Coordinates of C-alpha atoms in Angstrom, one line a residue:
M10 CA -17.8 -34.8 -30.5
T11 CA -20.8 -32.9 -29.3
Q12 CA -18.9 -32.0 -26.1
K13 CA -16.0 -30.7 -28.1
N14 CA -18.2 -28.7 -30.3
H15 CA -19.9 -27.3 -27.3
F16 CA -16.6 -26.1 -25.8
N17 CA -15.4 -24.8 -29.2
T18 CA -18.6 -22.8 -29.5
E19 CA -18.1 -21.3 -26.0
V20 CA -14.4 -20.5 -26.9
L21 CA -15.6 -18.9 -30.1
Y22 CA -18.1 -16.8 -28.3
I23 CA -15.5 -15.7 -25.7
N24 CA -13.1 -14.8 -28.5
I25 CA -15.7 -12.9 -30.3
L26 CA -16.6 -11.1 -27.0
I27 CA -12.9 -10.3 -26.4
V28 CA -12.6 -8.9 -30.0
L29 CA -15.8 -6.9 -29.6
L30 CA -14.6 -5.6 -26.2
I31 CA -11.2 -4.5 -27.8
I32 CA -13.0 -2.7 -30.6
V33 CA -15.5 -1.1 -28.2
M34 CA -12.7 0.0 -25.9
G35 CA -10.8 1.5 -28.8
V36 CA -13.8 3.4 -30.1
V37 CA -14.8 4.6 -26.6
G38 CA -11.2 5.6 -25.9
Y39 CA -11.0 7.7 -29.1
V40 CA -14.4 9.3 -28.5
T41 CA -13.6 10.0 -24.9
L42 CA -10.3 11.6 -25.9
E43 CA -12.0 13.8 -28.5
N44 CA -14.8 14.7 -26.1
E45 CA -12.3 15.7 -23.5
R46 CA -10.5 17.9 -26.0
E47 CA -13.8 19.5 -27.1
S48 CA -14.8 20.0 -23.5
I49 CA -11.5 21.8 -22.8
R50 CA -11.9 23.9 -25.9
V51 CA -15.4 25.0 -24.7
E52 CA -14.1 25.7 -21.2
V53 CA -11.3 27.9 -22.6
S54 CA -13.7 29.7 -24.9
N55 CA -16.1 30.4 -22.1
T56 CA -13.3 31.5 -19.8
V57 CA -12.0 34.0 -22.3
S58 CA -15.5 35.3 -23.0
E59 CA -16.2 35.9 -19.3
F60 CA -12.8 37.4 -18.7
N61 CA -13.3 39.7 -21.7
T62 CA -16.6 40.8 -20.1
R63 CA -14.8 41.6 -16.9
I64 CA -12.2 43.7 -18.8
K65 CA -15.0 45.4 -20.8
T66 CA -16.8 46.2 -17.6
A67 CA -13.7 47.7 -16.1
A68 CA -12.9 49.7 -19.2
G69 CA -16.6 50.8 -19.5
S70 CA -16.6 51.9 -15.9
I71 CA -13.6 54.1 -16.3
L72 CA -15.0 55.6 -19.5
S73 CA -18.3 56.4 -17.6
L74 CA -16.3 58.0 -14.8
H75 CA -14.3 60.0 -17.3
A76 CA -17.6 61.3 -18.8
A77 CA -18.9 62.1 -15.3
V78 CA -15.8 64.1 -14.5
E79 CA -16.2 66.2 -17.6
E80 CA -19.9 66.8 -17.0
I81 CA -19.7 67.6 -13.3
N82 CA -16.7 69.9 -13.9
K83 CA -18.9 72.1 -16.1
N84 CA -21.2 72.9 -13.2
S85 CA -20.0 76.3 -12.0
A86 CA -22.5 76.2 -9.1
L87 CA -21.1 73.0 -7.6
S88 CA -21.2 73.1 -3.7
E89 CA -17.8 73.6 -2.1
A90 CA -19.0 72.9 1.5
L91 CA -16.9 69.8 1.9
V92 CA -13.9 71.5 0.3
Q93 CA -13.9 74.1 3.0
Q94 CA -13.2 71.3 5.5
V95 CA -10.1 70.1 3.8
H96 CA -7.2 71.1 6.1
E97 CA -3.4 70.7 6.4
I98 CA -2.2 68.2 9.0
N99 CA 1.5 68.9 9.3
A100 CA 4.3 71.4 8.6
Q101 CA 5.1 69.7 5.3
G102 CA 1.7 70.8 3.9
D103 CA 0.0 67.4 3.7
F104 CA -3.8 68.0 3.7
V105 CA -6.8 65.8 4.1
L106 CA -10.6 65.8 4.4
D107 CA -11.0 63.0 6.9
I108 CA -14.8 63.0 6.9
P109 CA -16.1 59.5 6.2
E110 CA -19.8 60.5 5.9
Y111 CA -21.6 63.7 5.1
K112 CA -25.4 64.1 5.4
G113 CA -25.9 60.3 5.5
I114 CA -23.8 59.7 2.4
K115 CA -20.6 57.7 2.5
L116 CA -17.7 59.7 1.1
A117 CA -14.4 59.2 -0.6
N118 CA -11.4 60.7 1.2
L119 CA -9.4 63.6 -0.3
T120 CA -5.7 63.6 0.6
G121 CA -2.8 65.6 -0.8
F122 CA 0.7 67.0 -0.3
G123 CA 2.8 70.1 -1.0
G124 CA 0.4 72.6 0.7
L125 CA -3.3 73.3 0.3
D126 CA -4.0 75.4 -2.8
K127 CA -7.1 77.5 -2.0
S128 CA -7.5 79.0 -5.5
K129 CA -11.0 79.0 -7.0
K130 CA -10.0 76.6 -9.8
V131 CA -8.5 74.0 -7.5
R132 CA -11.4 74.2 -5.0
H133 CA -13.8 73.6 -7.9
E134 CA -11.7 70.6 -9.0
M135 CA -11.8 69.2 -5.5
A136 CA -15.5 69.7 -5.3
T137 CA -15.9 67.9 -8.7
S138 CA -13.8 64.9 -7.5
L139 CA -15.9 64.6 -4.3
A140 CA -19.1 64.7 -6.3
L141 CA -17.9 61.6 -8.0
T142 CA -18.3 59.5 -4.8
K143 CA -21.6 58.0 -5.8
Y144 CA -20.2 57.0 -9.2
F145 CA -17.2 55.5 -7.5
A146 CA -19.5 53.4 -5.4
I147 CA -21.3 52.1 -8.5
V148 CA -18.1 51.3 -10.3
K149 CA -16.8 49.4 -7.2
R150 CA -19.9 47.3 -7.1
L151 CA -19.8 46.5 -10.8
N152 CA -16.1 45.3 -10.7
A153 CA -15.6 42.4 -8.4
S154 CA -11.8 42.7 -8.3
A155 CA -11.8 46.5 -7.7
V156 CA -9.8 47.5 -4.7
R157 CA -9.9 51.3 -5.1
V158 CA -11.5 53.8 -7.4
Y159 CA -10.1 57.3 -7.4
Y160 CA -9.4 60.6 -9.2
A161 CA -5.8 61.9 -9.0
S162 CA -5.0 65.5 -9.9
K163 CA -1.9 67.2 -11.1
N164 CA -2.6 69.7 -8.3
K165 CA -1.2 67.2 -5.8
F166 CA -4.3 65.6 -4.4
S167 CA -6.4 62.5 -4.9
T168 CA -10.0 61.6 -4.0
S169 CA -10.2 57.9 -3.3
Y170 CA -13.1 55.4 -2.7
P171 CA -13.8 53.4 -0.5
Y172 CA -13.0 55.7 2.4
V173 CA -10.0 55.1 4.6
W174 CA -8.3 57.4 7.1
H175 CA -5.2 59.3 5.9
D176 CA -2.9 57.2 8.1
Q177 CA -3.8 54.2 6.0
F178 CA -3.8 55.8 2.6
M179 CA -2.3 59.1 1.6
W180 CA -1.6 60.6 -1.8
S181 CA 2.0 61.7 -1.7
A182 CA 4.8 62.9 -4.0
D183 CA 6.1 59.3 -4.3
M184 CA 2.9 58.4 -6.1
L185 CA 3.9 60.5 -9.0
E186 CA 6.6 57.9 -9.8
H187 CA 4.1 55.0 -9.8
P188 CA 2.6 53.6 -13.1
Q189 CA -1.0 54.5 -12.1
W190 CA 0.0 58.2 -12.5
R191 CA 2.8 58.0 -15.1
Y192 CA 0.7 56.1 -17.6
A193 CA -1.9 59.0 -17.6
T194 CA 0.7 61.8 -18.2
P195 CA 1.1 63.3 -21.7
E196 CA 4.7 62.0 -21.7
L197 CA 3.5 58.3 -21.7
N198 CA -0.1 58.8 -23.0
E199 CA 0.0 61.4 -25.8
G200 CA -3.1 59.9 -27.3
R201 CA -5.1 60.4 -24.0
G202 CA -6.5 56.9 -24.3
L203 CA -7.6 54.2 -21.8
F204 CA -4.6 52.5 -20.2
F205 CA -3.7 49.4 -18.3
T206 CA -0.6 49.6 -16.2
P207 CA 2.0 47.0 -15.5
L208 CA 1.7 45.2 -12.2
H209 CA 2.5 47.1 -9.0
K210 CA 2.1 46.6 -5.3
C211 CA -0.3 48.6 -3.2
L212 CA 1.0 51.1 -0.7
R213 CA 0.8 48.5 2.2
K214 CA 2.5 45.9 0.0
E215 CA 0.0 43.2 0.8
K216 CA -1.7 43.1 -2.7
M217 CA -0.5 42.9 -6.2
L218 CA -2.5 45.4 -8.4
L219 CA -2.9 46.5 -11.9
T220 CA -4.6 49.8 -12.7
V221 CA -7.0 50.8 -15.5
G222 CA -7.5 54.5 -16.0
K223 CA -8.0 57.4 -18.4
P224 CA -6.4 60.8 -18.3
V225 CA -8.7 63.9 -17.8
Y226 CA -8.1 67.0 -19.8
E227 CA -9.7 70.5 -19.7
G228 CA -9.3 71.5 -23.3
D229 CA -5.7 70.8 -24.0
T230 CA -4.6 71.1 -20.4
F231 CA -3.9 67.8 -18.5
M232 CA -5.8 67.8 -15.2
G233 CA -5.3 64.3 -13.8
T234 CA -6.7 60.8 -14.2
V235 CA -9.6 58.6 -13.1
N236 CA -8.3 55.2 -12.1
M237 CA -9.4 51.9 -10.7
D238 CA -7.0 49.5 -9.0
L239 CA -7.8 45.8 -9.6
D240 CA -6.6 43.0 -7.3
T241 CA -4.8 40.4 -9.4
A242 CA -5.5 37.7 -6.7
A243 CA -9.2 38.2 -7.4
E244 CA -8.6 37.6 -11.1
S245 CA -6.7 34.4 -10.3
A246 CA -9.5 33.3 -8.1
F247 CA -11.9 33.8 -11.0
L248 CA -9.7 31.6 -13.2
D249 CA -9.7 29.0 -10.4
T250 CA -13.5 28.8 -10.7
K251 CA -13.3 28.1 -14.4
N252 CA -10.5 25.6 -14.3
L253 CA -12.7 22.5 -14.5
H254 CA -10.2 20.3 -16.3
E255 CA -7.2 21.0 -13.9
G256 CA -5.0 22.6 -16.6
S257 CA -2.9 25.7 -16.1
Y258 CA -4.2 29.2 -16.9
A259 CA -2.0 32.2 -17.3
I260 CA -2.9 35.7 -18.5
V261 CA 0.2 37.6 -19.6
N262 CA 0.4 41.3 -20.4
E263 CA 2.5 43.0 -23.0
K264 CA 5.3 43.4 -20.5
G265 CA 5.6 39.7 -20.1
E266 CA 4.1 39.8 -16.6
V267 CA 1.6 37.2 -15.4
V268 CA -1.5 39.2 -14.5
A269 CA -3.4 36.2 -13.2
A270 CA -3.0 32.4 -13.1
S271 CA -4.6 29.2 -12.0
K272 CA -2.6 26.1 -11.2
L273 CA 0.5 27.5 -12.9
K274 CA 3.6 25.9 -11.3
G275 CA 5.8 28.5 -9.6
Y276 CA 3.2 31.3 -9.6
A277 CA 2.7 33.4 -6.5
N278 CA 0.2 36.2 -6.0
S279 CA 2.5 38.2 -3.7
V280 CA 5.2 39.0 -6.3
I281 CA 5.5 40.1 -9.9
N282 CA 5.9 36.9 -11.9
Q283 CA 7.7 37.0 -15.3
A284 CA 6.0 34.7 -17.8
K285 CA 9.3 33.6 -19.3
S286 CA 10.3 32.0 -16.0
L287 CA 7.1 30.0 -15.7
I288 CA 6.1 29.2 -19.2
A289 CA 8.2 27.5 -21.9
P290 CA 9.5 30.0 -24.6
E291 CA 8.1 28.0 -27.4
I292 CA 4.6 28.3 -25.9
L293 CA 5.0 32.1 -25.2
G294 CA 5.9 32.6 -28.8
L295 CA 2.6 31.1 -30.1
Q296 CA 0.1 33.4 -31.8
S297 CA -3.5 33.7 -30.7
V298 CA -5.8 31.6 -32.9
D299 CA -9.0 29.6 -32.5
N300 CA -7.3 26.2 -32.9
E301 CA -5.4 24.2 -30.3
Y302 CA -1.6 23.7 -30.4
S303 CA 0.3 20.5 -29.7
E304 CA 3.8 21.2 -28.3
G305 CA 5.5 17.9 -27.5
D306 CA 3.5 16.3 -24.6
T307 CA 1.5 19.5 -24.0
L308 CA -1.8 20.7 -25.3
V309 CA -2.0 24.5 -25.6
Y310 CA -4.7 27.1 -26.3
V311 CA -3.8 30.8 -26.8
R312 CA -6.4 33.5 -26.9
P313 CA -6.3 37.3 -27.1
I314 CA -7.9 39.5 -24.4
E315 CA -10.0 42.2 -25.9
N316 CA -9.2 45.9 -25.3
T317 CA -5.7 45.0 -24.2
R318 CA -2.5 43.5 -25.6
W319 CA -2.8 40.6 -23.2
K320 CA -3.0 36.9 -24.0
L321 CA -4.6 34.0 -22.2
Y322 CA -2.7 30.7 -22.2
Y323 CA -4.2 27.3 -21.3
I324 CA -1.7 24.5 -20.9
K325 CA -2.7 20.8 -20.3
N326 CA -0.4 17.8 -20.2
K327 CA -1.6 15.2 -22.8
L328 CA -0.8 12.4 -20.4
D329 CA -3.6 13.7 -18.2
L330 CA -6.0 13.4 -21.2
Y331 CA -4.9 9.9 -21.9
L332 CA -5.3 8.9 -18.2
S333 CA -8.8 10.3 -18.2
A334 CA -9.5 8.3 -21.3
L335 CA -8.1 5.1 -19.8
I336 CA -10.2 5.6 -16.7
Y337 CA -13.3 6.0 -18.7
I338 CA -12.4 2.9 -20.8
G339 CA -12.1 0.9 -17.6
M340 CA -15.5 2.0 -16.6
I341 CA -16.9 1.1 -20.0
F342 CA -15.2 -2.3 -19.9
I343 CA -16.9 -3.1 -16.6
V344 CA -20.2 -1.9 -18.0
I345 CA -19.8 -4.1 -21.0
V346 CA -18.7 -7.2 -19.1
L347 CA -21.6 -6.8 -16.6
L348 CA -24.0 -6.0 -19.4
F349 CA -26.8 -4.6 -17.2
R350 CA -25.3 -1.1 -17.5
V351 CA -25.7 -1.0 -21.3
K352 CA -29.3 0.3 -21.2
T353 CA -28.3 3.0 -18.7
L354 CA -25.4 4.1 -20.9
I355 CA -27.6 4.4 -24.0
K356 CA -30.1 6.5 -22.1
R357 CA -27.4 8.8 -20.9
L358 CA -26.0 9.2 -24.4
S359 CA -29.5 9.9 -25.7
A360 CA -30.1 12.4 -22.9
S361 CA -26.8 14.1 -23.7
R362 CA -27.7 14.3 -27.4
D363 CA -31.1 15.8 -26.6
E364 CA -29.5 18.4 -24.3
L365 CA -27.0 19.3 -26.9
E366 CA -29.7 19.7 -29.5
R367 CA -31.7 21.9 -27.1
Q368 CA -28.7 24.0 -26.4
A369 CA -28.0 24.3 -30.1
L370 CA -31.5 25.7 -30.7
T371 CA -31.7 28.2 -27.8
D372 CA -30.0 31.4 -26.8
P373 CA -28.1 30.6 -23.5
M374 CA -28.7 34.1 -22.0
T375 CA -32.4 34.5 -22.6
K376 CA -33.5 30.8 -23.1
L377 CA -35.3 32.0 -26.2
Y378 CA -35.0 30.3 -29.5
N379 CA -32.1 31.3 -31.8
R380 CA -31.5 31.7 -35.5
R381 CA -30.9 28.0 -36.0
Y382 CA -34.3 27.1 -34.6
L383 CA -35.9 29.8 -36.7
A384 CA -34.4 28.2 -39.9
E385 CA -35.9 24.9 -38.8
I386 CA -39.4 26.0 -37.8
T387 CA -40.3 28.5 -40.6
D388 CA -41.0 25.8 -43.3
H389 CA -43.2 24.0 -40.8
M390 CA -45.1 27.2 -39.9
L391 CA -45.5 28.2 -43.6
G392 CA -46.9 24.7 -44.4
L393 CA -49.3 25.0 -41.5
M394 CA -50.5 28.4 -42.7
R395 CA -51.2 27.1 -46.2
R396 CA -52.9 23.9 -45.0
S397 CA -55.2 25.7 -42.6
S398 CA -55.7 28.8 -44.8
S399 CA -54.7 30.9 -41.8
K400 CA -52.5 34.0 -41.4
L401 CA -49.0 34.3 -40.1
S402 CA -47.4 37.6 -39.1
A403 CA -43.9 38.6 -37.9
I404 CA -42.7 41.3 -35.5
M405 CA -39.1 42.5 -35.7
L406 CA -38.2 44.1 -32.5
D407 CA -35.1 46.1 -31.4
I408 CA -34.0 47.8 -28.1
D409 CA -33.6 51.5 -28.7
K410 CA -30.2 53.0 -28.1
F411 CA -28.9 49.8 -26.6
K412 CA -25.3 50.8 -27.2
N413 CA -25.7 53.7 -24.8
V414 CA -26.8 51.3 -22.1
N415 CA -23.6 49.2 -22.5
D416 CA -21.4 52.3 -22.8
T417 CA -22.9 54.0 -19.7
Y418 CA -23.6 51.1 -17.3
G419 CA -21.5 48.2 -18.6
H420 CA -22.2 45.0 -20.4
Q421 CA -23.6 43.2 -17.3
V422 CA -26.4 45.8 -17.1
G423 CA -26.9 45.4 -20.9
D424 CA -27.3 41.7 -20.4
D425 CA -29.8 42.4 -17.6
V426 CA -31.8 44.6 -20.0
I427 CA -31.9 41.9 -22.7
I428 CA -33.0 39.2 -20.1
K429 CA -35.7 41.6 -18.7
L430 CA -37.0 42.2 -22.3
A431 CA -37.0 38.4 -23.0
E432 CA -39.1 37.8 -19.8
T433 CA -41.6 40.5 -20.9
L434 CA -41.9 39.0 -24.4
K435 CA -42.7 35.6 -22.9
S436 CA -45.3 37.1 -20.6
L437 CA -47.1 38.9 -23.5
T438 CA -47.3 36.2 -26.1
R439 CA -49.0 32.9 -26.5
K440 CA -47.5 29.4 -26.2
S441 CA -48.1 28.9 -29.9
D442 CA -46.1 32.1 -30.7
V443 CA -42.4 31.7 -31.5
I444 CA -39.9 34.2 -30.0
C445 CA -36.3 34.2 -31.3
R446 CA -33.3 36.3 -30.3
L447 CA -31.6 37.0 -33.6
G448 CA -28.5 38.4 -32.0
G449 CA -27.5 41.4 -29.8
E450 CA -30.6 43.4 -29.0
E451 CA -32.7 42.2 -32.0
F452 CA -35.7 39.8 -31.6
L453 CA -38.3 38.2 -33.9
I454 CA -41.8 37.1 -32.9
L455 CA -43.8 34.8 -35.2
L456 CA -47.6 34.9 -34.7
P457 CA -49.5 32.0 -36.3
E458 CA -53.2 32.5 -37.0
T459 CA -52.7 36.3 -36.6
G460 CA -53.2 39.0 -39.2
I461 CA -51.5 42.3 -39.4
E462 CA -54.0 44.0 -37.1
G463 CA -53.5 41.4 -34.4
A464 CA -49.8 41.6 -34.8
E465 CA -50.0 45.4 -34.4
D466 CA -51.9 45.0 -31.1
V467 CA -49.3 42.5 -29.8
A468 CA -46.4 44.8 -30.7
E469 CA -48.1 47.8 -29.2
N470 CA -48.8 45.9 -25.9
I471 CA -45.1 45.0 -25.8
R472 CA -44.0 48.5 -26.5
K473 CA -46.2 49.9 -23.7
A474 CA -45.1 47.2 -21.2
V475 CA -41.4 47.8 -21.9
E476 CA -41.8 51.6 -21.7
A477 CA -43.2 51.1 -18.1
L478 CA -40.4 48.8 -17.0
V479 CA -37.8 50.1 -14.4
L480 CA -34.5 48.3 -14.0
H481 CA -32.9 49.1 -10.6
I482 CA -29.1 49.5 -10.8
G483 CA -27.5 49.9 -7.4
D484 CA -29.0 52.0 -4.7
S485 CA -29.8 55.2 -6.6
V486 CA -30.0 54.6 -10.3
D487 CA -33.1 53.5 -12.2
L488 CA -32.8 52.5 -15.8
R489 CA -35.6 52.7 -18.3
F490 CA -35.5 51.7 -22.0
T491 CA -37.8 51.4 -25.0
V492 CA -38.2 49.2 -28.0
S493 CA -39.2 49.8 -31.7
S494 CA -41.0 47.2 -33.8
G495 CA -41.6 46.5 -37.5
I496 CA -44.5 44.3 -38.6
S497 CA -45.3 42.3 -41.7
E498 CA -47.7 39.5 -42.8
V499 CA -46.5 36.5 -44.7
R500 CA -48.2 36.1 -48.0
E501 CA -49.6 32.8 -49.3
D502 CA -47.6 32.9 -52.5
E503 CA -44.3 33.3 -50.8
E504 CA -42.1 30.2 -50.8
N505 CA -40.1 31.1 -47.8
F506 CA -40.0 33.6 -44.9
D507 CA -37.2 35.9 -46.3
A508 CA -39.5 38.4 -47.9
A509 CA -41.7 38.9 -44.8
M510 CA -38.6 39.3 -42.6
S511 CA -37.2 41.9 -45.0
R512 CA -40.4 43.8 -45.0
A513 CA -40.6 43.7 -41.2
D514 CA -36.9 44.7 -41.0
A515 CA -37.6 47.7 -43.2
A516 CA -40.6 48.7 -41.1
L517 CA -38.3 48.4 -38.0
Y518 CA -35.9 50.8 -39.7
E519 CA -38.7 53.2 -40.4
A520 CA -39.7 53.0 -36.7
K521 CA -36.1 53.8 -35.7
E522 CA -35.9 56.7 -38.2
G523 CA -39.3 58.0 -37.0
G524 CA -38.1 58.6 -33.5
R525 CA -38.0 55.1 -31.9
N526 CA -40.4 53.7 -29.2
Q527 CA -43.0 53.0 -31.8
V528 CA -44.6 50.3 -34.0
C529 CA -44.6 50.5 -37.8
I530 CA -46.3 48.2 -40.3
A531 CA -44.5 47.4 -43.5
I532 CA -45.4 49.7 -46.4
E533 CA -46.4 46.8 -48.7
D534 CA -48.8 45.5 -46.0
I535 CA -50.4 48.9 -45.7
E536 CA -50.9 49.1 -49.5
I537 CA -52.5 45.6 -49.5
Q538 CA -54.8 46.6 -46.7
G539 CA -55.7 49.8 -48.5

């Protein structure tokens, strides 16, 4: 009887273990599947965000070139030394510059057709386009997929960077029928706005391009266009680097052309691919929203691309998700059966949770604390201030004219400015001070055990340090920027931090209105001091 009971007990334990394993595998399978979905959603969101940044950089580059053309064209004393060397090369009137370098500076090449017009107005326009060379070079460096940056004129010439000899690239009458010219003309672009062309092949047919550009006018007279040709293969390569879950990416323009793709069956970089021949019509008909779609056995995400009428599609076979979950379940099953892996698994889950909590409380770009951390830490700091009868001050800080930096140099340079400021703030504050990025170019510094005078000293040190910073952009452009600050001291009778932040924010506004690059103390704090 004892032996039977012994076996029954073992069978019972085995049955219990089997049931527990089934329950655990079911839970792990569900969690794994949901985590995989969330991971894909994060990947798609990050990919869209980064692709939007690439498009914004391209658009911002063209707008900056457009502004440079207008400004340079106003210079009536512009040198025409290089223009004098433009010459015709055949009886048909084709003309070129063919000077790759001038006084140690790499040039763009000027080519044209239909006879060289030597009128004063056209010579000045040619000189203006050649003066753009250094800006072309900057734009080319800022845009990884840029093949060519150029100015094309209604006066039958084009100035193109990087330099190539005229036997490799020549502006010709045929180019006037290409979308990179037609989309700039008043007939197709009456509003004179920024444009993205449909896909087209480069002159030598080895690359598929799309062009972003903006027409140039002198008054109401159409003069030409500043353009940048982007290599779609480079954009596809970018998508490949982001495709961590082996789904299919496709970016489709308003013409239904696939601008770029990753692991999309049937897609080829060498031809113009129509989306309707590669993607199911029910997927193409989906609207852009933040949620995922389930179409039969397919998981789909659709997102808009900013500044364009394009859409990004991410397509993933659900079976792949289930297989991933099954593989993970198998691993967990072995871990549970062998038991000794349980502790390791718990530690990993704990570490993942800690990392997620850390990421939730910090700004990914600057590694400073974010608004969520600020909401969690303020009550603690207020309590500490009251218990120790000490002081607590706040500095609201904002980068002056930050929008101009983004508009002029692109968002990547704007990000570099924010990161540089964050590094400066860290170097000029104590470990006990709390620095938060509130969003965009706005920051908050909490200074425990510091009164209004001490906070003013800290803010002034920061202002001077930032004023002395120089950010090197490319080979020949140095960027400087300044900050404005508003200061307030938290009062003992205040139940939360909102009033102090409002006072500091008002003081920051006063600093902005007073001419920027200055430090202002909240009016209420000045009255209390007085």
